Amino acid sequence: PKWLTEKLLDLLRQGAIGLHSLKSARAILLITLNSLLQWLINGYSACLALQAFGVEVTLSTGLILTGITALGVMIPAAPGYFGVVQVCFQIAVQVQQIKPDPSLVLAASLYSQIVGYIAVTGMGVFFLNRAQLSLQDLQRAADQQS
């Protein structure tokens, strides 16, 4: 069908634009380092959340949890992936053969997720304010895009 062909062509065009940023070895290196740093920070953050609730884990558990969560959020879910993240935390400790009280893992997962949302939303509000934009400005820009 024509609509599907157009959609696929649009996705390919967008992908080509994204790949254009990888035209230099320096850009690829910086993007790779940035990605690794983000995975380390996320893994360490998950590790700290579990440790805060008395679950003894190592950084490897946090990194495994980050990988499992990255796969888990590909599954269609409720907004914010509530439920999916909690299952991913449980799977990560089971994979590492750690047997904590499941309620502690649940508490750590909720804590980690909520703190993450507060931090990201707070930074968004900060930069929105700094750019002297309002939510109405964003809505108008979104309406113009569609």
Short mmCIF file of C-alpha atoms in Angstrom, two decimals:
data_model
loop_
_atom_site.label_atom_id
_atom_site.label_comp_id
_atom_site.label_asym_id
_atom_site.label_seq_id
_atom_site.Cartn_x
_atom_site.Cartn_y
_atom_site.Cartn_z
CA PRO A 1 0.00 0.00 0.00
CA LYS A 2 1.08 3.54 -0.76
CA TRP A 3 0.78 4.78 2.83
CA LEU A 4 3.10 2.02 4.07
CA THR A 5 5.63 2.73 1.34
CA GLU A 6 5.62 6.43 2.25
CA LYS A 7 6.04 5.61 5.94
CA LEU A 8 8.98 3.28 5.25
CA LEU A 9 10.63 5.82 2.96
CA ASP A 10 10.21 8.49 5.63
CA LEU A 11 11.82 6.22 8.23
CA LEU A 12 14.73 5.50 5.87
CA ARG A 13 15.21 9.23 5.23
CA GLN A 14 15.25 9.96 8.95
CA GLY A 15 17.71 7.11 9.51
CA ALA A 16 20.00 8.49 6.81
CA ILE A 17 19.94 11.90 8.47
CA GLY A 18 20.90 10.27 11.77
CA LEU A 19 23.72 8.28 10.18
CA HIS A 20 25.07 11.48 8.63
CA SER A 21 26.32 12.47 12.11
CA LEU A 22 28.61 9.41 12.06
CA LYS A 23 30.73 10.62 9.16
CA SER A 24 33.84 11.25 11.27
CA ALA A 25 35.78 8.87 13.51
CA ARG A 26 35.85 11.53 16.23
CA ALA A 27 32.04 11.79 16.24
CA ILE A 28 31.69 8.00 16.44
CA LEU A 29 34.18 7.88 19.33
CA LEU A 30 32.42 10.66 21.25
CA ILE A 31 28.99 9.11 20.71
CA THR A 32 30.30 5.72 21.85
CA LEU A 33 31.94 7.20 24.96
CA ASN A 34 28.78 9.14 25.78
CA SER A 35 26.68 5.99 25.45
CA LEU A 36 29.04 3.96 27.65
CA LEU A 37 29.07 6.71 30.27
CA GLN A 38 25.26 6.82 30.33
CA TRP A 39 25.06 3.03 30.72
CA LEU A 40 27.58 3.17 33.59
CA ILE A 41 25.67 5.98 35.31
CA ASN A 42 22.34 4.14 34.91
CA GLY A 43 23.86 0.89 36.15
CA TYR A 44 25.47 2.58 39.14
CA SER A 45 22.22 4.40 39.92
CA ALA A 46 20.28 1.12 39.91
CA CYS A 47 22.96 -0.45 42.07
CA LEU A 48 22.70 2.41 44.59
CA ALA A 49 18.90 2.17 44.65
CA LEU A 50 19.05 -1.54 45.49
CA GLN A 51 21.77 -0.99 48.10
CA ALA A 52 19.72 1.81 49.69
CA PHE A 53 17.07 -0.80 50.46
CA GLY A 54 19.55 -3.28 51.87
CA VAL A 55 19.92 -5.47 48.78
CA GLU A 56 23.59 -6.43 48.45
CA VAL A 57 24.55 -6.06 44.79
CA THR A 58 27.60 -5.17 42.74
CA LEU A 59 27.96 -2.83 39.80
CA SER A 60 27.61 -5.81 37.47
CA THR A 61 24.06 -6.32 38.76
CA GLY A 62 23.28 -2.68 38.01
CA LEU A 63 24.68 -3.02 34.49
CA ILE A 64 22.75 -6.24 33.87
CA LEU A 65 19.64 -4.50 35.20
CA THR A 66 20.21 -1.61 32.78
CA GLY A 67 20.44 -4.05 29.87
CA ILE A 68 17.37 -6.00 30.93
CA THR A 69 15.42 -2.77 31.39
CA ALA A 70 16.50 -1.53 27.94
CA LEU A 71 15.04 -4.72 26.48
CA GLY A 72 11.98 -4.62 28.74
CA VAL A 73 10.87 -1.13 27.76
CA MET A 74 10.62 -2.26 24.14
CA ILE A 75 7.46 -4.10 25.17
CA PRO A 76 4.33 -1.95 24.84
CA ALA A 77 3.36 -0.95 28.36
CA ALA A 78 1.65 1.58 30.56
CA PRO A 79 2.91 5.17 30.41
CA GLY A 80 6.20 5.51 32.23
CA TYR A 81 6.81 1.76 31.99
CA PHE A 82 5.51 1.28 35.52
CA GLY A 83 5.33 -2.45 36.07
CA VAL A 84 7.85 -3.27 33.36
CA VAL A 85 10.72 -1.67 35.27
CA GLN A 86 9.68 -3.48 38.43
CA VAL A 87 9.72 -6.85 36.65
CA CYS A 88 13.13 -6.01 35.16
CA PHE A 89 14.54 -5.32 38.64
CA GLN A 90 13.23 -8.70 39.83
CA ILE A 91 14.68 -10.50 36.80
CA ALA A 92 18.08 -8.83 37.24
CA VAL A 93 18.49 -10.01 40.83
CA GLN A 94 17.32 -13.50 39.88
CA VAL A 95 19.81 -13.67 36.99
CA GLN A 96 22.56 -12.79 39.46
CA GLN A 97 21.20 -15.48 41.83
CA ILE A 98 20.60 -12.90 44.53
CA LYS A 99 17.64 -13.79 46.74
CA PRO A 100 16.50 -10.65 48.55
CA ASP A 101 13.02 -9.98 49.86
CA PRO A 102 10.99 -9.18 46.69
CA SER A 103 9.33 -6.24 48.45
CA LEU A 104 12.75 -4.59 48.89
CA VAL A 105 13.47 -4.99 45.18
CA LEU A 106 10.04 -3.54 44.39
CA ALA A 107 10.67 -0.58 46.70
CA ALA A 108 14.10 0.03 45.15
CA SER A 109 12.66 -0.11 41.64
CA LEU A 110 9.90 2.38 42.44
CA TYR A 111 12.35 4.67 44.22
CA SER A 112 14.76 4.55 41.29
CA GLN A 113 12.05 5.17 38.73
CA ILE A 114 10.36 8.03 40.58
CA VAL A 115 13.64 9.79 41.41
CA GLY A 116 14.61 9.48 37.75
CA TYR A 117 11.36 11.02 36.58
CA ILE A 118 11.63 13.87 39.07
CA ALA A 119 15.21 14.61 37.98
CA VAL A 120 14.43 14.55 34.26
CA THR A 121 11.22 16.57 34.64
CA GLY A 122 12.96 19.07 36.90
CA MET A 123 15.76 19.57 34.39
CA GLY A 124 13.20 19.95 31.62
CA VAL A 125 11.37 22.67 33.54
CA PHE A 126 14.69 24.37 34.35
CA PHE A 127 15.82 24.48 30.72
CA LEU A 128 12.36 25.43 29.48
CA ASN A 129 12.43 28.38 31.88
CA ARG A 130 16.00 29.24 30.94
CA ALA A 131 15.05 29.32 27.26
CA GLN A 132 12.10 31.54 28.23
CA LEU A 133 9.62 29.12 26.70
CA SER A 134 6.21 28.08 27.96
CA LEU A 135 4.25 24.89 27.51
CA GLN A 136 2.01 26.84 25.12
CA ASP A 137 5.07 27.66 23.00
CA LEU A 138 5.90 23.96 22.82
CA GLN A 139 2.32 23.09 21.92
CA ARG A 140 2.28 25.67 19.13
CA ALA A 141 5.56 24.29 17.76
CA ALA A 142 4.18 20.75 17.89
CA ASP A 143 1.00 21.84 16.12
CA GLN A 144 3.06 23.47 13.36
CA GLN A 145 5.02 20.23 12.89
CA SER A 146 1.86 18.19 12.22
#
